[in-house]
Each structure stands twice: as structure tokens, then as C-alpha cells.
């Protein structure tokens, strides 16, 4: 697939790096024309570690985990933050989540294996997925995970059978699709009615299935879950979902006499990928979610359950940047200006997949205004391979180090080895120190599984 036609009337925005505001990681600064993050010079780091390179601002990650924790707990003490590890996971990230007192959402056996290998307490793990394999379920139950989020009646039967065989009673949630239309990209919208996820509320299907869960041996229904989508700006969508779920909890109490004590409302708020984006803050999200919970519990006369939320993107997206080296410049007059970098859809598929927008700067010209409009093209054999489409950037030259912001979520976790590209290393920076926390893949890594 080729790129959408370039908008030739678009003007460069003349912003310099620090004008990018909320798009930047918490510790971003410019010193003598170079971009620094975590007190580390990104130009030097690129030279030492090579490019493409994923860099994370550790203080930013910890700060956001703390902001979620404090804003929810101060408004409603019976609340919990569960980091959605699908956004970005490696062992060091898991250790940071544990140290910051958050729980962990895993969506498959692989994420669970990483969590356990990093020493994460199994009882703080929440297991998701619309088609967890019998093997994944068995691994999760025997590891002693805290909650399994049931996605269907077929899965209920599997979990019940495995738990009985292992001689345990597994705490479970039911994932409900509340039919809320959230304001986000179609591919990442999950709560609406045509969804492969969860028990639908249509024709009271989910409600009737509660009876099946209660009747099944080996499982203990403690909570409900819903997830209405990702990169959501409209907070009222979360409030609507909470109200629907609380009404559902009230009906469960009335019909089945069961008090649901935990309500997990899924992913967190959206983030600013561009200077135009104006997402809600974590504080506003906490305010809306806790008010909706307490208000609707009062209306329906139920005891407020524990409130859980599973942010992924808003914990790691802004902390992460990707560094690249400019290798080719190609100008097609009247069509487009290409700047080719040494990565692309293998380390960031989001632009090709969703036409995601990103801001970028040249790290070695970070104090200069962005005077050009270019397409940051990747190095892969695909015309649609680009990371930034028609974005403002400083005047590019061969060898420049490009920094693309807000690539911390869903970039490494959706990366590939397309064209035999080894995955970049992951470096955490903090207080002037850079630590490689996942090493760069080698050509040998590309063949380790081959017979
Ligand atoms: N909980 C559940 C059950 C989820 O499915 C997700 C995301 C989250 C939590 C975390 O949501 P967040 O806080 O990150 O919005 N690949 C797409 C995003 C897919 C999100 C899938 N589920 C992207 O690159 O934008």
C-alpha cells in the first residue's frame, strides 16, 4: 500500500523542541543544541548504542504510575492500578511496575512468563484474552494468578475444568461489552457491540451467563471487567461505561443475590501524540471515573466495589522515544520530500497500520526551529513504510539523529523482524545514566529458532 498523497500546502510549524510541551518525556531538555532525556545526551547515546534505538525516561514512567495511584487512591481508597503490559513489557519494566505498587495485566502466556521470570507476584496478575489457549489457562492457574478475566462461556468451561483438575478455586471476572461507542480509531475500539471480546449485553446474554459462572465449580466470580477502547479523549465515554456496569451489578445482586466486589474499567486515558492533541489528564480521568462509580452506586443502592483501571499507553507512550540515523534524502518536487531512516515499520508499525501521527526533531539540532515538512520513511520493502507523514522537522542532513517522540507504547510490543531487521535495543535513562535493559538483537537471534 502506498502513502496518502502529501499535502503540499502544509507549512512547517517553526517550533523548536521545547515548544512541543506535553509531547515530550518529563525530563526532556536541550543543552547546547542537543536533546537530553534523563540527563543523557541522545546524540551521544545514539553513537554509543547505534540506531534504531528505543529510549525510555524512567522518571516519566514512575511519575505516571504514581500519578495514577495517587489520583485514584486520594479520591477512592478502594482502588487499584493495573499496568497493561501489552503496551510495553520487558523484565525491567515489570520490576518497575512491582516497585511502584501497581498490578499487571497480561494478555497471553508470553507476557505472563516474562512477569514471572522478573519475580512479579502472581497474585497481582490479571489474565486477559479472547482466546486464551488451554495451555495458557493451565499455566496461569497453576502459577496462582490473581484473576482470570473470562471472555466467553466456552472459556468458562475450560477454566472450570482446569481449576478442578488442579484442585483450586480460581477467582474470575467476566468481561462485559457494554455497547459504549468511544471516540477513537475503529481498529482499537473494543467495547461496542460488534466485538470479538467479552460477553455481549444484547438480549441479556451476559446477564444470563452470570448464572452459568455461579453454577460452575472451580471458579469464584468476584468482579466484572469492561474495556471500551484505547486512546480515548472523551471522558464521558468512561462515565457511561461505569454507569452501565453499576446498573448491571445492581441487577446481579437483585436476581442472584451476589454482591460483585470488584469493577475493572479497562484501559486508561489517551495521550498527546501531537501538539494539537489535548487529551484529558490522569487527574480528570480519576475524577470522572470515581464520581461516576460513587454516584451510580448511590442511585442503584449498591455498595461501591473496588475500582480497578488498566492503563498501558498513558504510562509508557510519552516516556519512550525512538532514535534513528538519517541515511537517504530524496526530494520529488511537487510530490514529497523523503527522509529515510534506519528503522521503520519493523520498530513502529502504528503509522502504516493506523496512520498514527508523531512529532519528531533532529536531536543534534534540537534548539533550531522545525522549518521543513518531510516524510520520515523507513528502510523496508514496502511503499507504505513511514513513521512520520508530512511532519515538521529541522533541516535534515545525512547522519543526523532523528528523535521520534511518544513511541513508548505499542511500538516495541508490535515490532517485527520484517526484512530480517534485528529489533533495536531498549535503553532506560535516568539521572544522567543510561542502562541497556534489552539488548539489540543480532543476526544470530534471527536464526536461533531455525532447525
Ligand atoms: N485493558 C485491556 C483489556 C485492553 O485491551 C487494553 C488495550 C488496555 C487495558 C490498555 O489500554 P490503554 O491504556 O493502552 O489505552 N495497538 C493499539 C492499541 C491496542 C489496545 C488494545 N488494548 C495501538 O497501537 O494504538
Coordinates of C-alpha atoms and ligand atoms in Angstrom, one line a residue:
X1 CA 0.0 0.0 0.0
X2 CA 1.3 3.4 -0.8
X3 CA 1.3 6.5 1.3
X4 CA -1.6 9.0 1.3
X5 CA -0.7 11.9 -1.0
X6 CA 1.4 14.6 0.6
X7 CA -0.4 17.8 1.5
X8 CA 1.8 20.3 -0.4
X9 CA 0.1 23.3 1.2
X10 CA 1.2 22.3 4.7
X11 CA 3.5 24.8 6.3
X12 CA 6.3 23.9 8.7
X13 CA 5.5 25.0 12.3
X14 CA 8.8 26.6 13.2
X15 CA 8.6 25.1 16.7
X16 CA 11.8 24.1 18.5
X17 CA 12.0 21.0 20.6
X18 CA 10.9 22.5 23.9
X19 CA 7.8 24.0 22.3
X20 CA 6.4 20.5 21.9
X21 CA 5.3 20.6 25.5
X22 CA 3.1 17.6 26.6
X23 CA 4.5 15.5 23.7
X24 CA 7.9 15.4 25.4
X25 CA 9.1 13.0 28.1
X26 CA 9.2 14.5 31.6
X27 CA 12.9 15.1 31.7
X28 CA 13.5 16.3 28.1
X29 CA 15.7 19.4 27.9
X30 CA 18.0 21.0 25.3
X31 CA 21.7 21.6 26.1
X32 CA 23.9 23.3 23.6
X33 CA 21.7 22.2 20.7
X34 CA 21.4 18.6 21.7
X35 CA 18.3 16.8 23.0
X36 CA 18.8 15.3 26.5
X37 CA 16.5 12.9 28.2
X38 CA 17.1 11.7 31.8
X39 CA 20.2 13.8 31.8
X40 CA 21.6 11.8 28.9
X41 CA 22.7 13.3 25.5
X42 CA 20.6 11.5 22.9
X43 CA 23.2 12.2 20.2
X44 CA 26.0 10.6 22.2
X45 CA 23.7 7.7 23.2
X46 CA 22.9 7.0 19.5
X47 CA 26.6 7.0 18.7
X48 CA 27.3 4.6 21.6
X49 CA 24.4 2.2 21.1
X50 CA 23.7 2.5 17.4
X51 CA 20.3 3.2 15.9
X52 CA 17.4 2.5 15.6
X53 CA 17.2 2.7 19.4
X54 CA 14.3 2.7 21.9
X55 CA 14.9 5.0 24.8
X56 CA 12.7 5.4 27.9
X57 CA 12.7 8.1 30.5
X58 CA 12.4 6.1 33.7
X59 CA 11.4 9.1 35.8
X60 CA 8.5 9.7 33.4
X61 CA 7.2 6.1 33.8
X62 CA 7.5 6.1 37.5
X63 CA 5.9 9.5 37.7
X64 CA 2.8 8.4 35.7
X65 CA 2.4 5.2 37.7
X66 CA 2.5 7.4 40.9
X67 CA 0.1 10.0 39.4
X68 CA -2.5 7.2 38.6
X69 CA -2.0 5.7 42.1
X70 CA -2.3 9.0 44.0
X71 CA -5.2 10.4 42.0
X72 CA -7.3 7.3 42.3
X73 CA -6.4 6.5 45.9
X74 CA -7.0 10.0 47.2
X75 CA -10.5 10.1 45.7
X76 CA -11.4 6.5 46.4
X77 CA -9.1 4.4 48.7
X78 CA -10.5 1.1 47.5
X79 CA -8.9 1.3 44.0
X80 CA -6.0 -0.3 42.2
X81 CA -3.9 0.4 39.2
X82 CA -3.1 -2.5 36.8
X83 CA -0.4 -1.7 34.2
X84 CA -1.5 -3.2 30.8
X85 CA 1.8 -4.9 29.8
X86 CA 0.8 -5.2 26.2
X87 CA 1.8 -1.6 25.7
X88 CA 5.4 -2.4 26.5
X89 CA 7.0 -5.2 28.5
X90 CA 10.4 -6.4 29.4
X91 CA 11.8 -7.7 32.7
X92 CA 12.9 -4.2 33.9
X93 CA 9.5 -2.7 33.2
X94 CA 7.9 -5.4 35.2
X95 CA 10.3 -4.7 38.1
X96 CA 9.4 -1.0 38.0
X97 CA 5.7 -1.8 38.0
X98 CA 6.2 -4.0 41.0
X99 CA 8.3 -1.4 42.8
X100 CA 5.6 1.3 42.1
X101 CA 3.0 -0.9 43.7
X102 CA 0.9 -1.5 40.6
X103 CA -0.6 -4.8 39.4
X104 CA -0.1 -6.3 36.0
X105 CA -2.4 -7.1 33.1
X106 CA -1.1 -9.9 30.8
X107 CA -2.8 -10.9 27.6
X108 CA -1.1 -14.2 26.9
X109 CA 1.2 -16.9 28.2
X110 CA 4.3 -15.0 26.9
X111 CA 3.6 -11.8 28.9
X112 CA 2.9 -14.0 32.0
X113 CA 6.2 -15.8 31.5
X114 CA 8.1 -12.5 31.4
X115 CA 6.3 -11.3 34.5
X116 CA 7.0 -14.4 36.5
X117 CA 10.6 -14.5 35.3
X118 CA 11.0 -11.0 36.6
X119 CA 9.7 -12.1 40.0
X120 CA 6.3 -10.4 39.8
X121 CA 3.9 -11.7 42.4
X122 CA 1.4 -14.0 40.6
X123 CA -1.5 -12.9 42.8
X124 CA -1.2 -9.4 41.4
X125 CA -1.6 -10.6 37.8
X126 CA -4.8 -10.2 35.8
X127 CA -5.1 -12.5 32.8
X128 CA -6.9 -11.3 29.6
X129 CA -7.5 -12.5 26.1
X130 CA -10.5 -13.6 24.0
X131 CA -8.9 -16.9 23.1
X132 CA -6.5 -18.0 25.8
X133 CA -5.4 -21.4 24.9
X134 CA -6.0 -24.3 27.3
X135 CA -2.2 -24.4 27.8
X136 CA -2.1 -20.7 28.7
X137 CA -5.0 -21.1 31.1
X138 CA -3.3 -24.0 32.8
X139 CA 0.0 -22.1 33.1
X140 CA -1.9 -19.1 34.6
X141 CA -4.0 -21.2 37.1
X142 CA -1.0 -23.2 38.2
X143 CA 1.1 -20.1 38.7
X144 CA -1.6 -18.8 41.0
X145 CA -2.6 -15.7 39.2
X146 CA -4.9 -13.3 40.9
X147 CA -7.7 -13.0 38.4
X148 CA -8.6 -14.6 35.1
X149 CA -10.9 -12.4 33.1
X150 CA -13.4 -14.8 31.5
X151 CA -14.2 -13.7 27.9
X152 CA -16.8 -16.3 26.9
X153 CA -18.9 -19.2 28.0
X154 CA -16.6 -21.7 26.3
X155 CA -13.7 -20.3 28.3
X156 CA -15.7 -20.6 31.5
X157 CA -16.0 -24.3 30.8
X158 CA -12.2 -24.6 30.2
X159 CA -11.3 -22.6 33.3
X160 CA -13.7 -24.6 35.5
X161 CA -12.3 -27.9 34.2
X162 CA -8.7 -27.0 34.6
X163 CA -9.2 -25.5 38.1
X164 CA -11.0 -28.6 39.3
X165 CA -8.3 -30.8 37.9
X166 CA -5.6 -28.7 39.7
X167 CA -7.7 -28.8 42.9
X168 CA -8.1 -25.0 43.1
X169 CA -10.8 -22.4 43.0
X170 CA -9.9 -19.6 40.6
X171 CA -11.1 -16.0 41.2
X172 CA -12.5 -14.7 37.9
X173 CA -14.1 -11.6 36.4
X174 CA -16.5 -11.6 33.5
X175 CA -15.6 -9.3 30.6
X176 CA -18.7 -7.5 29.5
X177 CA -19.1 -5.4 26.3
X178 CA -21.2 -2.5 27.5
X179 CA -22.0 -1.2 24.0
X180 CA -20.4 2.2 24.5
X181 CA -19.2 3.9 21.3
X182 CA -15.9 5.5 22.3
X183 CA -14.4 8.3 20.2
X184 CA -11.2 6.6 18.9
X185 CA -9.8 4.7 15.9
X186 CA -12.0 1.8 14.7
X187 CA -9.4 -0.9 15.0
X188 CA -8.7 0.0 18.7
X189 CA -12.4 0.4 19.6
X190 CA -13.4 -2.7 21.6
X191 CA -16.4 -2.0 23.8
X192 CA -19.1 -1.5 21.1
X193 CA -21.5 -4.3 20.2
X194 CA -19.8 -5.8 17.2
X195 CA -16.7 -7.1 19.1
X196 CA -14.9 -10.4 19.4
X197 CA -14.3 -9.6 23.0
X198 CA -16.4 -10.5 26.0
X199 CA -20.0 -11.3 26.9
X200 CA -22.4 -9.1 25.0
X201 CA -25.2 -7.3 26.9
X202 CA -27.5 -7.8 24.0
X203 CA -30.7 -9.7 24.8
X204 CA -29.4 -10.1 28.3
X205 CA -26.8 -12.7 27.2
X206 CA -24.2 -11.5 29.7
X207 CA -26.7 -11.3 32.5
X208 CA -27.9 -14.9 31.9
X209 CA -24.3 -16.1 31.8
X210 CA -23.7 -14.8 35.3
X211 CA -25.9 -17.8 36.4
X212 CA -23.6 -20.2 34.5
X213 CA -20.5 -18.7 36.1
X214 CA -22.1 -19.0 39.6
X215 CA -23.1 -22.6 38.9
X216 CA -19.6 -23.7 37.6
X217 CA -17.3 -25.5 40.0
X218 CA -13.7 -24.3 40.4
X219 CA -14.4 -20.7 39.8
X220 CA -15.4 -17.8 42.0
X221 CA -17.0 -14.7 40.4
X222 CA -15.6 -11.7 42.2
X223 CA -15.7 -9.0 39.6
X224 CA -16.7 -7.5 36.3
X225 CA -14.5 -6.0 33.6
X226 CA -15.1 -3.8 30.6
X227 CA -12.8 -2.1 28.2
X228 CA -14.3 0.5 25.8
X229 CA -11.2 1.2 23.7
X230 CA -7.9 2.9 23.6
X231 CA -6.5 6.4 23.0
X232 CA -9.8 7.8 24.3
X233 CA -10.1 11.6 24.8
X234 CA -13.8 11.8 25.7
X235 CA -14.1 11.1 29.4
X236 CA -17.9 10.9 29.3
X237 CA -17.4 7.5 27.5
X238 CA -15.8 6.1 30.6
X239 CA -18.5 7.6 32.8
X240 CA -21.2 6.0 30.6
X241 CA -19.5 2.6 30.8
X242 CA -19.2 2.8 34.6
X243 CA -22.9 3.6 34.9
X244 CA -23.9 0.7 32.7
X245 CA -21.7 -1.6 34.7
X246 CA -23.0 -0.5 38.1
X247 CA -26.6 -1.0 36.9
X248 CA -25.6 -4.5 35.9
X249 CA -24.1 -5.1 39.3
X250 CA -27.3 -4.0 40.9
X251 CA -29.3 -6.4 38.7
X252 CA -26.9 -9.2 39.6
X253 CA -27.5 -8.5 43.3
X254 CA -31.2 -8.5 42.9
X255 CA -31.5 -11.6 40.7
X256 CA -28.6 -13.8 42.0
X257 CA -28.1 -12.3 45.5
X258 CA -24.4 -11.9 44.7
X259 CA -22.5 -8.8 45.6
X260 CA -19.9 -8.0 43.0
X261 CA -17.0 -6.5 44.9
X262 CA -14.6 -5.5 42.0
X263 CA -15.1 -3.4 38.9
X264 CA -12.3 -3.2 36.4
X265 CA -12.9 -0.4 33.8
X266 CA -10.1 -1.4 31.4
X267 CA -7.6 0.9 29.7
X268 CA -6.6 4.4 30.7
X269 CA -6.7 7.9 29.0
X270 CA -5.3 8.9 25.7
X271 CA -2.1 10.8 25.3
X272 CA -0.8 13.8 23.2
X273 CA 1.0 12.4 20.2
X274 CA 1.0 15.8 18.5
X275 CA 1.0 19.4 19.7
X276 CA -2.6 19.7 18.6
X277 CA -3.8 16.7 20.8
X278 CA -5.5 17.8 24.0
X279 CA -6.2 14.6 26.0
X280 CA -7.7 14.6 29.4
X281 CA -5.3 14.4 32.3
X282 CA -4.9 11.4 34.6
X283 CA -6.4 13.6 37.4
X284 CA -9.5 14.4 35.3
X285 CA -9.9 10.7 34.4
X286 CA -9.7 9.7 38.1
X287 CA -12.2 12.4 39.0
X288 CA -14.7 11.3 36.3
X289 CA -14.3 7.5 37.0
X290 CA -14.6 7.7 40.8
X291 CA -17.5 10.2 40.6
X292 CA -19.4 8.0 38.1
X293 CA -18.8 5.0 40.4
X294 CA -19.9 6.5 43.6
X295 CA -22.8 8.4 42.0
X296 CA -24.3 5.4 40.3
X297 CA -23.7 3.1 43.2
X298 CA -25.8 5.6 45.2
X299 CA -28.5 5.7 42.6
X300 CA -28.7 1.9 42.4
X301 CA -28.3 1.2 46.1
X302 CA -25.2 -1.0 45.9
X303 CA -22.1 -0.9 48.0
X304 CA -19.3 0.6 45.9
X305 CA -17.0 -2.1 44.6
X306 CA -13.2 -1.9 44.4
X307 CA -12.4 0.2 41.3
X308 CA -9.6 -1.0 39.0
X309 CA -8.2 0.6 35.9
X310 CA -5.7 -0.9 33.4
X311 CA -3.7 1.9 31.8
X312 CA -1.0 1.0 29.3
X313 CA -0.4 3.8 26.8
X314 CA -0.7 6.6 29.3
X315 CA 2.0 5.0 31.4
X316 CA 4.7 4.4 28.8
X317 CA 3.9 6.2 25.5
X318 CA 5.3 9.6 26.4
X319 CA 8.3 8.2 28.3
X320 CA 9.5 6.4 25.1
X321 CA 11.3 7.8 22.1
X322 CA 13.0 6.2 19.1
X323 CA 16.3 7.4 17.8
X324 CA 17.2 6.9 14.1
X325 CA 20.0 8.0 11.8
X326 CA 19.2 9.8 8.5
X327 CA 20.6 7.7 5.7
X328 CA 19.0 8.9 2.5
X329 CA 17.4 12.2 1.4
X330 CA 15.1 12.2 -1.6
X331 CA 13.1 15.2 -2.9
X332 CA 10.4 14.7 -5.5
X333 CA 9.5 18.3 -6.4
X334 CA 5.7 18.9 -6.3
X335 CA 5.2 15.4 -4.7
X336 CA 7.1 14.9 -1.4
X337 CA 10.3 15.1 0.5
X338 CA 11.6 11.8 1.8
X339 CA 14.0 11.4 4.7
X340 CA 14.9 7.7 5.0
X341 CA 15.8 6.4 8.5
X342 CA 17.4 3.2 9.6
X343 CA 14.2 1.6 11.0
X344 CA 10.5 2.0 10.2
X345 CA 7.6 -0.3 10.2
X346 CA 9.6 -3.1 11.9
X347 CA 10.1 -1.0 15.1
X348 CA 6.9 1.2 14.7
X349 CA 4.0 -0.3 12.7
X350 CA 1.5 2.2 14.1
X351 CA 1.9 4.8 11.2
X352 CA 1.4 2.2 8.5
X353 CA -1.4 0.5 10.4
X354 CA -3.4 3.4 11.8
X355 CA -1.9 6.5 10.0
X356 CA -0.8 7.4 13.5
X357 CA 0.7 10.9 13.9
X358 CA 4.0 11.6 15.6
X359 CA 6.2 14.6 16.3
X360 CA 9.9 14.4 15.5
X361 CA 13.0 16.5 15.9
X362 CA 16.6 16.3 14.9
X363 CA 18.4 15.6 18.2
X364 CA 21.6 17.3 17.2
X365 CA 19.7 20.4 16.1
X366 CA 17.2 20.4 18.9
X367 CA 17.4 24.2 19.5
X368 CA 16.6 25.1 15.9
X369 CA 13.1 25.7 14.5
X370 CA 11.4 23.0 12.5
X371 CA 11.5 24.6 9.1
X372 CA 10.7 21.7 6.7
X373 CA 7.9 19.3 6.1
X374 CA 9.1 15.8 5.4
X375 CA 8.0 12.2 5.4
X376 CA 10.2 10.1 7.6
X377 CA 10.3 6.9 5.5
X378 CA 11.6 3.6 6.8
X379 CA 14.0 1.2 5.2
X380 CA 11.6 -1.6 4.5
X381 CA 10.5 -3.1 1.2
X382 CA 7.0 -1.5 1.3
X383 CA 5.9 1.8 0.0
X384 CA 3.6 2.5 3.0
X385 CA 6.6 2.1 5.3
X386 CA 6.8 5.5 7.1
X387 CA 7.0 6.7 10.7
X388 CA 6.0 10.3 10.2
X389 CA 3.8 11.5 7.4
X390 CA 4.3 15.2 6.4
X391 CA 5.7 16.3 9.7
X392 CA 7.7 19.4 10.6
X393 CA 11.3 18.9 11.3
X394 CA 14.6 20.8 11.3
X395 CA 16.6 20.9 8.0
X396 CA 17.7 17.3 7.7
X397 CA 21.2 16.2 6.6
X398 CA 22.8 12.8 6.2
X399 CA 24.0 11.4 9.5
X400 CA 21.6 13.5 11.6
X401 CA 20.0 11.8 14.6
X402 CA 16.2 11.9 14.4
X403 CA 14.2 11.5 17.6
X404 CA 10.5 10.4 17.2
X405 CA 8.5 11.1 20.4
X406 CA 5.8 9.1 22.1
X407 CA 6.8 5.7 20.8
X408 CA 6.9 4.0 24.2
X409 CA 3.5 2.2 23.8
X410 CA 2.6 -0.4 21.2
X411 CA 5.8 0.1 19.1
X412 CA 8.3 -2.4 20.5
X413 CA 5.4 -4.7 21.5
X414 CA 4.1 -4.8 17.9
X415 CA 7.6 -4.8 16.3
X416 CA 8.7 -7.5 13.8
X417 CA 11.8 -8.7 12.1
X418 CA 10.5 -7.8 8.6
X419 CA 13.3 -7.8 6.0
X420 CA 15.4 -9.6 8.6
X421 CA 15.7 -6.4 10.7
X422 CA 17.0 -7.2 14.2
X423 CA 14.9 -5.4 16.9
X424 CA 16.5 -2.3 18.4
X425 CA 17.9 -2.3 22.0
X426 CA 15.9 -0.7 24.8
X427 CA 17.7 1.8 27.0
X428 CA 16.4 3.3 30.2
X429 CA 17.8 6.7 31.1
X430 CA 17.7 8.4 34.5
X431 CA 19.8 11.0 36.4
X432 CA 22.5 11.1 33.7
X433 CA 22.9 7.3 33.4
X434 CA 21.8 5.1 30.5
X435 CA 21.2 1.3 31.1
X436 CA 20.6 -1.2 28.3
X437 CA 17.6 -3.2 29.6
X438 CA 17.1 -5.2 26.5
X439 CA 20.0 -5.7 24.2
X440 CA 19.8 -5.2 20.5
X441 CA 19.0 -8.4 18.5
X442 CA 21.8 -9.8 16.4
X443 CA 21.7 -11.6 13.1
X444 CA 22.1 -14.8 15.1
X445 CA 19.0 -14.1 17.0
X446 CA 17.1 -14.1 13.7
X447 CA 18.1 -17.8 13.3
X448 CA 18.0 -19.1 16.8
X449 CA 14.7 -20.9 16.3
X450 CA 15.6 -22.4 12.9
X451 CA 16.4 -26.1 12.7
Ligands
LIG1 N1 -7.0 -3.4 29.1 C1 -7.4 -4.2 28.1 C2 -8.3 -5.3 28.3 C3 -7.0 -3.8 26.8 O1 -7.4 -4.5 25.8 C4 -6.1 -2.7 26.6 C5 -5.7 -2.3 25.3 C6 -5.7 -2.0 27.8 C7 -6.2 -2.4 29.0 C8 -4.8 -0.8 27.7 O2 -5.4 0.3 27.1 P1 -4.6 1.7 27.0 O3 -4.5 2.2 28.4 O4 -3.2 1.4 26.5 O5 -5.4 2.5 26.2 N2 -2.2 -1.4 19.3 C9 -3.1 -0.3 19.5 C10 -3.7 -0.3 20.9 C11 -4.5 -1.5 21.2 C12 -5.0 -1.5 22.6 C13 -5.5 -2.8 22.9 N3 -6.0 -2.9 24.3 C14 -2.2 1.0 19.3 O6 -1.1 0.9 18.9 O7 -2.8 2.1 19.4

